[in-house]
Amino acid sequence: MSLGLILQPFAPTIMTIGVALGVHGTRQLQAARRRASAILMLNSCPTSDFVRDLLGISKLPDDVGKEESDRPPEDKFLAI
């Protein structure tokens, strides 16, 4: 028997593993790009007030009401 015939039953499993690793790598790359773009955006911010407000907005839930969104952000985002 040749090696190709012996390994033929394992080909679908190997292909499935390869596709899964490719999808995982793509997701990791997208997450890294999102982090890098967020860091670049924050580095270009001129004031600490802007950064505080931006971080406050990003932490708001999706179903936030007008009263909660108009409230000033907490000071927990400021460095001491």
Coordinates of N, CA and C in Angstrom, one line a residue:
M1 N 0.8 -1.2 0.0 CA 0.0 0.0 0.0 C 0.9 1.2 0.0
S2 N 0.4 2.2 -0.7 CA 1.2 3.5 -0.8 C 0.8 4.4 0.4
L3 N 1.6 5.3 0.6 CA 1.3 6.3 1.7 C 0.1 7.1 1.4
G4 N -0.1 7.5 0.2 CA -1.3 8.3 -0.2 C -2.6 7.5 0.1
L5 N -2.6 6.3 -0.1 CA -3.9 5.5 0.2 C -4.1 5.4 1.7
I6 N -3.0 5.3 2.5 CA -3.1 5.2 3.9 C -3.6 6.5 4.5
L7 N -3.2 7.6 4.0 CA -3.5 8.9 4.6 C -4.8 9.5 4.0
Q8 N -5.4 8.8 3.0 CA -6.6 9.4 2.4 C -7.8 9.5 3.3
P9 N -8.0 8.6 4.2 CA -9.2 8.8 5.1 C -9.0 10.0 6.1
F10 N -7.8 10.5 6.3 CA -7.6 11.6 7.2 C -7.7 13.0 6.5
A11 N -7.8 13.0 5.2 CA -7.8 14.2 4.4 C -8.9 15.1 4.8
P12 N -10.2 14.7 5.0 CA -11.3 15.6 5.4 C -11.0 16.2 6.7
T13 N -10.5 15.4 7.7 CA -10.2 16.0 9.0 C -9.1 17.0 8.9
I14 N -8.1 16.8 8.2 CA -7.0 17.7 8.0 C -7.5 19.0 7.4
M15 N -8.3 18.9 6.4 CA -8.9 20.1 5.7 C -9.8 20.9 6.7
T16 N -10.6 20.2 7.5 CA -11.4 20.9 8.5 C -10.6 21.6 9.5
I17 N -9.5 21.0 9.9 CA -8.6 21.7 10.9 C -8.0 22.9 10.3
G18 N -7.6 22.8 9.0 CA -6.9 23.9 8.3 C -7.9 25.1 8.1
V19 N -9.1 24.8 7.8 CA -10.1 25.9 7.6 C -10.4 26.5 9.0
A20 N -10.5 25.7 10.0 CA -10.8 26.3 11.4 C -9.6 27.2 11.8
L21 N -8.4 26.8 11.6 CA -7.2 27.6 11.9 C -7.2 28.9 11.1
G22 N -7.6 28.8 9.8 CA -7.7 30.0 9.0 C -8.7 31.0 9.5
V23 N -9.9 30.5 9.9 CA -10.9 31.4 10.4 C -10.5 32.0 11.7
H24 N -9.8 31.2 12.6 CA -9.3 31.7 13.8 C -8.3 32.8 13.6
G25 N -7.4 32.6 12.7 CA -6.3 33.6 12.4 C -6.9 34.9 11.8
T26 N -7.9 34.7 11.0 CA -8.6 35.9 10.5 C -9.2 36.7 11.6
R27 N -9.9 36.1 12.5 CA -10.5 36.8 13.6 C -9.5 37.5 14.5
Q28 N -8.4 36.8 14.7 CA -7.3 37.4 15.5 C -6.7 38.6 14.8
L29 N -6.6 38.6 13.5 CA -6.1 39.7 12.8 C -7.0 40.9 12.8
Q30 N -8.3 40.6 12.7 CA -9.3 41.7 12.8 C -9.3 42.3 14.2
A31 N -9.2 41.5 15.2 CA -9.2 42.1 16.6 C -7.9 42.9 16.8
A32 N -6.8 42.5 16.2 CA -5.5 43.3 16.4 C -5.7 44.6 15.6
R33 N -6.3 44.6 14.5 CA -6.5 45.8 13.7 C -7.4 46.8 14.5
R34 N -8.5 46.2 15.1 CA -9.3 47.1 15.9 C -8.6 47.7 17.0
R35 N -7.8 46.9 17.7 CA -7.0 47.5 18.8 C -6.0 48.6 18.4
A36 N -5.4 48.3 17.3 CA -4.4 49.2 16.7 C -5.0 50.5 16.3
S37 N -6.2 50.4 15.7 CA -6.9 51.7 15.2 C -7.4 52.5 16.4
A38 N -7.8 51.8 17.5 CA -8.3 52.5 18.7 C -7.1 53.2 19.4
I39 N -6.0 52.5 19.4 CA -4.8 53.2 20.0 C -4.4 54.4 19.2
L40 N -4.4 54.3 17.9 CA -4.0 55.4 17.0 C -5.0 56.6 17.2
M41 N -6.3 56.2 17.3 CA -7.3 57.3 17.5 C -7.1 58.0 18.9
L42 N -6.8 57.2 19.9 CA -6.6 57.8 21.2 C -5.3 58.6 21.3
N43 N -4.3 58.2 20.5 CA -3.0 59.0 20.5 C -3.2 60.3 19.8
S44 N -4.2 60.4 18.9 CA -4.4 61.7 18.2 C -5.3 62.6 18.9
C45 N -5.8 62.2 20.1 CA -6.7 63.1 20.8 C -6.0 64.2 21.5
P46 N -6.5 65.4 21.4 CA -5.7 66.6 22.0 C -5.8 66.7 23.5
T47 N -6.9 66.4 24.1 CA -7.1 66.7 25.5 C -7.5 65.5 26.3
S48 N -7.3 65.5 27.6 CA -7.7 64.4 28.5 C -9.2 64.4 28.6
D49 N -9.9 65.6 28.5 CA -11.3 65.6 28.5 C -12.0 64.9 27.4
F50 N -11.4 65.0 26.2 CA -11.9 64.3 25.0 C -11.7 62.8 25.2
V51 N -10.6 62.3 25.8 CA -10.4 60.9 26.0 C -11.4 60.4 27.0
R52 N -11.6 61.1 28.1 CA -12.5 60.7 29.1 C -13.9 60.6 28.6
D53 N -14.3 61.6 27.8 CA -15.7 61.5 27.2 C -15.8 60.4 26.2
L54 N -14.8 60.1 25.4 CA -14.8 59.0 24.4 C -14.9 57.7 25.2
L55 N -14.1 57.5 26.2 CA -14.2 56.3 27.0 C -15.5 56.1 27.7
G56 N -16.1 57.2 28.1 CA -17.4 57.2 28.8 C -18.5 56.8 27.8
I57 N -18.4 57.3 26.6 CA -19.4 56.9 25.6 C -19.3 55.5 25.2
S58 N -18.0 55.0 25.0 CA -17.8 53.6 24.6 C -18.3 52.6 25.6
K59 N -18.4 53.0 26.9 CA -18.9 52.1 27.9 C -20.4 52.1 28.1
L60 N -21.1 53.0 27.4 CA -22.6 53.0 27.6 C -23.2 51.8 26.9
P61 N -24.2 51.2 27.5 CA -24.9 50.1 26.9 C -25.7 50.6 25.7
D62 N -26.1 49.6 24.8 CA -26.8 49.9 23.6 C -28.2 50.5 23.8
D63 N -28.9 50.1 24.9 CA -30.3 50.6 25.1 C -30.3 51.7 26.2
V64 N -29.3 52.6 26.1 CA -29.2 53.7 27.1 C -30.3 54.8 26.7
G65 N -30.8 55.4 27.8 CA -31.8 56.5 27.6 C -31.2 57.8 27.5
K66 N -31.9 58.8 27.2 CA -31.4 60.2 27.0 C -30.8 60.8 28.3
E67 N -31.5 60.5 29.4 CA -31.1 61.1 30.7 C -29.7 60.5 31.0
E68 N -29.5 59.2 30.8 CA -28.2 58.6 31.2 C -27.1 59.0 30.2
S69 N -27.4 59.2 28.9 CA -26.4 59.6 28.0 C -26.0 61.1 28.1
D70 N -26.9 61.9 28.7 CA -26.6 63.3 28.9 C -25.8 63.6 30.2
R71 N -25.8 62.6 31.1 CA -25.0 62.7 32.3 C -23.5 62.8 32.0
P72 N -22.8 63.6 32.7 CA -21.3 63.6 32.5 C -20.7 62.3 32.9
P73 N -19.6 61.9 32.2 CA -18.9 60.6 32.5 C -18.3 60.6 33.8
E74 N -18.1 59.4 34.3 CA -17.4 59.3 35.7 C -16.0 59.6 35.5
D75 N -15.4 60.0 36.7 CA -14.0 60.3 36.7 C -13.0 59.1 36.8
K76 N -13.6 57.9 36.7 CA -12.8 56.7 36.9 C -11.9 56.5 35.7
F77 N -12.1 57.3 34.6 CA -11.3 57.1 33.4 C -10.1 58.0 33.4
L78 N -10.0 58.9 34.4 CA -8.9 59.8 34.5 C -7.7 59.2 35.3
A79 N -6.5 59.5 34.8 CA -5.3 59.1 35.5 C -5.1 60.0 36.7
I80 N -4.6 59.4 37.8 CA -4.4 60.3 39.0 C -2.9 60.5 39.0

